[in-house]
Amino acid sequence: MLLHIEKVLNTAELQQLRQLFGQADWVDGRVTAGYQSTLVKNNLQIAEQSPLAAEMGAVVLTALQRCEQFCSAALPRRIYPPLFNCYSSGMSFGYHVDNAIRGSVNPIRTDLSVTLFLSEPEDYEGGELVIADTYGTHQVKLPAGDLVLYPSSSLHRVVPVRGGVRNACFFWLQSMVRDPAQRQLLYDMDQAIIGLHCCLADSLEHPELLRLAACYHNLLRQWAEV
């Protein structure tokens, strides 16, 4: 699944995060990279354990909780604390695969990766997130406040920034449903149920819609790890 979710952050949240970015003490982005990624990573990050990162992460997590499409697609069980990075001119991140496990005290399995864009596309040149999957390569450069959700197993990179500054939030999550095909099926079914609710005037009592909703929850009950 590679999914673009629009307007996860509202205007006030974007403004708050941008103000906090101005207070950041930056560290080398390689501090959170594995051995292979260290060789191709060139960016800056807000220190992972800093109070500022925690404050900014709380803003993002609050926004995610109210984003029904994100919850439907990801079915998050655990979310790694959001991190924040900066790419200025000449910075990039070569092709890599995210570490399968994140965290040492409370480790999580990384099923899905998320990039939440905080800079507008016109604020920087280059800097596209390129994700490779079985259907080819996809270039992603989204409006501020939008995110892309994609498998952590994907080969991906950030192409060099040629001008301006690219700020973003990134994190990983462990889903309640480990199997990608099952997760995709549940997402498609959930979106179909939502669409039918909008189309049918008597949807709350429609017997076939109730049956479909029961199938969704019974599949989730069978596949979920909680």
mmCIF file of C-alpha atoms in Angstrom:
data_model
loop_
_atom_site.group_PDB
_atom_site.id
_atom_site.type_symbol
_atom_site.label_atom_id
_atom_site.label_comp_id
_atom_site.label_asym_id
_atom_site.label_seq_id
_atom_site.Cartn_x
_atom_site.Cartn_y
_atom_site.Cartn_z
ATOM 1 C CA MET A 1 0.000 0.000 0.000
ATOM 2 C CA LEU A 2 1.233 3.431 -0.974
ATOM 3 C CA LEU A 3 -1.314 5.994 0.146
ATOM 4 C CA HIS A 4 -1.482 9.788 0.013
ATOM 5 C CA ILE A 5 -3.594 11.229 2.838
ATOM 6 C CA GLU A 6 -4.487 14.896 2.536
ATOM 7 C CA LYS A 7 -4.656 17.627 5.203
ATOM 8 C CA VAL A 8 -3.636 15.576 8.214
ATOM 9 C CA LEU A 9 -2.426 18.784 9.874
ATOM 10 C CA ASN A 10 -4.595 21.877 9.977
ATOM 11 C CA THR A 11 -3.328 25.430 9.467
ATOM 12 C CA ALA A 12 -2.850 26.110 13.181
ATOM 13 C CA GLU A 13 -0.858 22.906 13.687
ATOM 14 C CA LEU A 14 1.362 23.642 10.706
ATOM 15 C CA GLN A 15 2.048 27.127 12.029
ATOM 16 C CA GLN A 16 2.853 25.744 15.479
ATOM 17 C CA LEU A 17 5.305 23.201 14.099
ATOM 18 C CA ARG A 18 7.008 25.768 11.901
ATOM 19 C CA GLN A 19 7.511 28.057 14.887
ATOM 20 C CA LEU A 20 9.007 25.171 16.863
ATOM 21 C CA PHE A 21 11.299 24.321 13.938
ATOM 22 C CA GLY A 22 12.808 27.762 14.401
ATOM 23 C CA GLN A 23 13.893 26.803 17.930
ATOM 24 C CA ALA A 24 15.564 23.551 16.924
ATOM 25 C CA ASP A 25 19.129 22.504 17.661
ATOM 26 C CA TRP A 26 20.044 20.281 14.744
ATOM 27 C CA VAL A 27 22.092 17.086 14.853
ATOM 28 C CA ASP A 28 23.503 14.870 12.121
ATOM 29 C CA GLY A 29 20.681 12.769 10.678
ATOM 30 C CA ARG A 30 22.857 9.673 10.656
ATOM 31 C CA VAL A 31 22.294 9.218 14.404
ATOM 32 C CA THR A 32 19.109 7.247 13.665
ATOM 33 C CA ALA A 33 20.437 5.377 10.609
ATOM 34 C CA GLY A 34 21.534 1.783 10.398
ATOM 35 C CA TYR A 35 24.946 0.827 9.011
ATOM 36 C CA GLN A 36 23.954 0.771 5.359
ATOM 37 C CA SER A 37 21.808 3.923 5.594
ATOM 38 C CA THR A 38 24.641 5.813 7.281
ATOM 39 C CA LEU A 39 26.636 5.529 4.075
ATOM 40 C CA VAL A 40 23.984 7.341 1.980
ATOM 41 C CA LYS A 41 22.289 9.693 4.456
ATOM 42 C CA ASN A 42 23.033 13.415 4.489
ATOM 43 C CA ASN A 43 20.505 15.527 6.368
ATOM 44 C CA LEU A 44 19.809 17.118 9.736
ATOM 45 C CA GLN A 45 17.408 16.057 12.491
ATOM 46 C CA ILE A 46 16.015 17.404 15.714
ATOM 47 C CA ALA A 47 17.562 15.327 18.495
ATOM 48 C CA GLU A 48 15.327 12.326 19.099
ATOM 49 C CA GLN A 49 15.247 12.623 22.896
ATOM 50 C CA SER A 50 14.889 16.412 23.053
ATOM 51 C CA PRO A 51 11.865 18.060 24.741
ATOM 52 C CA LEU A 52 11.266 19.948 21.500
ATOM 53 C CA ALA A 53 10.916 16.708 19.519
ATOM 54 C CA ALA A 54 8.458 15.401 22.120
ATOM 55 C CA GLU A 55 6.389 18.596 21.956
ATOM 56 C CA MET A 56 6.275 18.514 18.179
ATOM 57 C CA GLY A 57 5.553 14.798 18.146
ATOM 58 C CA ALA A 58 2.550 15.315 20.398
ATOM 59 C CA VAL A 59 1.067 17.704 17.830
ATOM 60 C CA VAL A 60 1.461 15.096 15.102
ATOM 61 C CA LEU A 61 0.055 12.225 17.174
ATOM 62 C CA THR A 62 -3.012 14.281 18.106
ATOM 63 C CA ALA A 63 -3.644 14.977 14.423
ATOM 64 C CA LEU A 64 -3.256 11.285 13.533
ATOM 65 C CA GLN A 65 -5.823 10.242 16.140
ATOM 66 C CA ARG A 66 -8.543 12.260 14.440
ATOM 67 C CA CYS A 67 -7.542 11.163 10.900
ATOM 68 C CA GLU A 68 -9.980 8.348 10.121
ATOM 69 C CA GLN A 69 -8.354 7.473 6.799
ATOM 70 C CA PHE A 70 -4.941 7.014 8.438
ATOM 71 C CA CYS A 71 -6.401 4.785 11.147
ATOM 72 C CA SER A 72 -8.326 2.753 8.563
ATOM 73 C CA ALA A 73 -5.282 2.207 6.342
ATOM 74 C CA ALA A 74 -2.600 1.682 8.998
ATOM 75 C CA LEU A 75 -4.584 0.027 11.805
ATOM 76 C CA PRO A 76 -1.799 1.196 14.118
ATOM 77 C CA ARG A 77 -0.914 -0.874 17.139
ATOM 78 C CA ARG A 78 2.158 1.138 18.138
ATOM 79 C CA ILE A 79 3.637 4.303 16.647
ATOM 80 C CA TYR A 80 7.293 5.163 17.030
ATOM 81 C CA PRO A 81 7.688 8.713 18.393
ATOM 82 C CA PRO A 82 7.690 11.081 15.403
ATOM 83 C CA LEU A 83 11.044 12.476 14.275
ATOM 84 C CA PHE A 84 11.748 15.667 12.338
ATOM 85 C CA ASN A 85 14.320 16.332 9.642
ATOM 86 C CA CYS A 86 15.653 19.071 7.413
ATOM 87 C CA TYR A 87 17.223 18.922 3.958
ATOM 88 C CA SER A 88 18.926 22.057 2.681
ATOM 89 C CA SER A 89 20.687 22.551 -0.642
ATOM 90 C CA GLY A 90 22.880 19.572 -1.577
ATOM 91 C CA MET A 91 21.431 17.217 1.054
ATOM 92 C CA SER A 92 19.900 13.860 0.131
ATOM 93 C CA PHE A 93 19.277 10.316 1.323
ATOM 94 C CA GLY A 94 20.227 7.505 -1.036
ATOM 95 C CA TYR A 95 18.302 4.297 -1.607
ATOM 96 C CA HIS A 96 17.754 2.295 1.580
ATOM 97 C CA VAL A 97 15.287 0.068 3.408
ATOM 98 C CA ASP A 98 14.163 1.088 6.882
ATOM 99 C CA ASN A 99 15.317 -1.006 9.828
ATOM 100 C CA ALA A 100 12.934 -3.854 10.605
ATOM 101 C CA ILE A 101 12.993 -3.112 14.344
ATOM 102 C CA ARG A 102 13.078 0.322 15.986
ATOM 103 C CA GLY A 103 13.803 1.093 19.606
ATOM 104 C CA SER A 104 15.764 -0.826 22.195
ATOM 105 C CA VAL A 105 13.692 -0.370 25.365
ATOM 106 C CA ASN A 106 10.254 -0.892 23.801
ATOM 107 C CA PRO A 107 11.073 -2.192 20.310
ATOM 108 C CA ILE A 108 8.482 -2.162 17.559
ATOM 109 C CA ARG A 109 8.351 -3.972 14.235
ATOM 110 C CA THR A 110 8.250 -1.437 11.413
ATOM 111 C CA ASP A 111 5.402 -2.458 9.131
ATOM 112 C CA LEU A 112 4.685 0.975 7.674
ATOM 113 C CA SER A 113 6.687 4.161 7.186
ATOM 114 C CA VAL A 114 5.240 7.659 7.126
ATOM 115 C CA THR A 115 6.533 10.942 5.740
ATOM 116 C CA LEU A 116 4.487 13.981 6.732
ATOM 117 C CA PHE A 117 5.449 17.015 4.651
ATOM 118 C CA LEU A 118 5.880 20.321 6.505
ATOM 119 C CA SER A 119 7.238 22.478 3.664
ATOM 120 C CA GLU A 120 5.222 23.509 0.631
ATOM 121 C CA PRO A 121 6.454 22.022 -2.669
ATOM 122 C CA GLU A 122 7.372 25.474 -3.985
ATOM 123 C CA ASP A 123 9.620 26.114 -0.961
ATOM 124 C CA TYR A 124 12.361 23.841 -2.298
ATOM 125 C CA GLU A 125 13.670 22.342 -5.526
ATOM 126 C CA GLY A 126 14.261 18.607 -5.759
ATOM 127 C CA GLY A 127 13.813 16.688 -2.526
ATOM 128 C CA GLU A 128 11.243 14.248 -3.872
ATOM 129 C CA LEU A 129 10.674 11.048 -1.925
ATOM 130 C CA VAL A 130 11.118 8.201 -4.410
ATOM 131 C CA ILE A 131 9.556 4.869 -3.462
ATOM 132 C CA ALA A 132 10.188 1.694 -5.460
ATOM 133 C CA ASP A 133 7.718 -1.190 -5.460
ATOM 134 C CA THR A 134 6.582 -3.986 -7.755
ATOM 135 C CA TYR A 135 4.742 -1.442 -9.932
ATOM 136 C CA GLY A 136 7.785 0.778 -10.530
ATOM 137 C CA THR A 137 9.058 3.940 -8.856
ATOM 138 C CA HIS A 138 6.869 6.707 -7.510
ATOM 139 C CA GLN A 139 7.974 10.292 -6.868
ATOM 140 C CA VAL A 140 6.214 11.930 -3.939
ATOM 141 C CA LYS A 141 6.254 15.663 -3.177
ATOM 142 C CA LEU A 142 3.150 16.695 -1.276
ATOM 143 C CA PRO A 143 1.615 19.907 0.086
ATOM 144 C CA ALA A 144 2.458 20.794 3.677
ATOM 145 C CA GLY A 145 0.204 18.904 6.068
ATOM 146 C CA ASP A 146 -0.221 15.874 3.756
ATOM 147 C CA LEU A 147 1.414 12.518 4.395
ATOM 148 C CA VAL A 148 2.361 9.420 2.455
ATOM 149 C CA LEU A 149 2.039 5.965 4.005
ATOM 150 C CA TYR A 150 4.113 3.161 2.493
ATOM 151 C CA PRO A 151 5.572 -0.247 3.402
ATOM 152 C CA SER A 152 8.753 -0.052 5.464
ATOM 153 C CA SER A 153 10.110 -2.879 3.337
ATOM 154 C CA SER A 154 10.130 -0.565 0.293
ATOM 155 C CA LEU A 155 13.368 0.623 -1.242
ATOM 156 C CA HIS A 156 13.201 4.427 -1.114
ATOM 157 C CA ARG A 157 15.300 7.593 -1.210
ATOM 158 C CA VAL A 158 15.144 11.386 -1.038
ATOM 159 C CA VAL A 159 16.653 12.981 -4.135
ATOM 160 C CA PRO A 160 19.089 15.880 -3.601
ATOM 161 C CA VAL A 161 17.597 19.238 -2.686
ATOM 162 C CA ARG A 162 18.798 21.785 -5.234
ATOM 163 C CA GLY A 163 17.551 24.892 -3.454
ATOM 164 C CA GLY A 164 15.431 25.975 -0.495
ATOM 165 C CA VAL A 165 14.701 23.860 2.569
ATOM 166 C CA ARG A 166 12.635 20.705 2.907
ATOM 167 C CA ASN A 167 11.261 20.081 6.408
ATOM 168 C CA ALA A 168 9.335 16.939 7.240
ATOM 169 C CA CYS A 169 8.188 14.631 9.992
ATOM 170 C CA PHE A 170 8.835 10.910 9.659
ATOM 171 C CA PHE A 171 8.064 7.855 11.739
ATOM 172 C CA TRP A 172 7.264 4.155 11.655
ATOM 173 C CA LEU A 173 4.462 2.067 13.033
ATOM 174 C CA GLN A 174 3.570 -1.486 13.868
ATOM 175 C CA SER A 175 0.142 -2.403 12.558
ATOM 176 C CA MET A 176 -2.418 -4.583 14.300
ATOM 177 C CA VAL A 177 -2.580 -6.516 11.015
ATOM 178 C CA ARG A 178 0.865 -7.667 10.001
ATOM 179 C CA ASP A 179 0.060 -9.060 6.546
ATOM 180 C CA PRO A 180 0.000 -6.296 3.885
ATOM 181 C CA ALA A 181 -2.591 -8.066 1.713
ATOM 182 C CA GLN A 182 -4.955 -8.508 4.646
ATOM 183 C CA ARG A 183 -4.433 -4.880 5.663
ATOM 184 C CA GLN A 184 -5.198 -3.702 2.113
ATOM 185 C CA LEU A 185 -8.361 -5.810 1.973
ATOM 186 C CA LEU A 186 -9.595 -4.395 5.284
ATOM 187 C CA TYR A 187 -8.890 -0.847 4.130
ATOM 188 C CA ASP A 188 -10.747 -1.341 0.845
ATOM 189 C CA MET A 189 -13.690 -2.889 2.657
ATOM 190 C CA ASP A 190 -13.804 -0.118 5.252
ATOM 191 C CA GLN A 191 -13.730 2.581 2.576
ATOM 192 C CA ALA A 192 -16.526 0.802 0.693
ATOM 193 C CA ILE A 193 -18.650 0.698 3.855
ATOM 194 C CA ILE A 194 -18.076 4.411 4.414
ATOM 195 C CA GLY A 195 -19.012 5.131 0.790
ATOM 196 C CA LEU A 196 -22.218 3.103 1.058
ATOM 197 C CA HIS A 197 -23.202 4.933 4.230
ATOM 198 C CA CYS A 198 -23.021 8.158 2.239
ATOM 199 C CA CYS A 199 -25.118 6.752 -0.656
ATOM 200 C CA LEU A 200 -27.890 4.931 1.205
ATOM 201 C CA ALA A 201 -30.481 7.004 3.012
ATOM 202 C CA ASP A 202 -31.378 4.130 5.357
ATOM 203 C CA SER A 203 -27.788 2.952 5.759
ATOM 204 C CA LEU A 204 -27.870 2.613 9.540
ATOM 205 C CA GLU A 205 -30.453 -0.167 9.266
ATOM 206 C CA HIS A 206 -29.719 -1.516 5.799
ATOM 207 C CA PRO A 207 -29.344 -5.317 6.255
ATOM 208 C CA GLU A 208 -26.720 -5.845 3.561
ATOM 209 C CA LEU A 209 -24.591 -2.982 4.844
ATOM 210 C CA LEU A 210 -24.833 -4.401 8.347
ATOM 211 C CA ARG A 211 -23.728 -7.767 6.989
ATOM 212 C CA LEU A 212 -20.778 -6.166 5.224
ATOM 213 C CA ALA A 213 -19.773 -4.332 8.413
ATOM 214 C CA ALA A 214 -19.992 -7.602 10.334
ATOM 215 C CA CYS A 215 -17.672 -9.250 7.789
ATOM 216 C CA TYR A 216 -15.156 -6.417 8.226
ATOM 217 C CA HIS A 217 -15.084 -6.715 11.995
ATOM 218 C CA ASN A 218 -14.960 -10.498 11.948
ATOM 219 C CA LEU A 219 -11.992 -10.425 9.569
ATOM 220 C CA LEU A 220 -10.303 -7.833 11.770
ATOM 221 C CA ARG A 221 -11.012 -9.998 14.796
ATOM 222 C CA GLN A 222 -9.415 -12.975 13.050
ATOM 223 C CA TRP A 223 -6.293 -11.153 11.802
ATOM 224 C CA ALA A 224 -5.538 -8.481 14.392
ATOM 225 C CA GLU A 225 -2.739 -8.705 16.957
ATOM 226 C CA VAL A 226 -3.521 -6.605 20.027
#
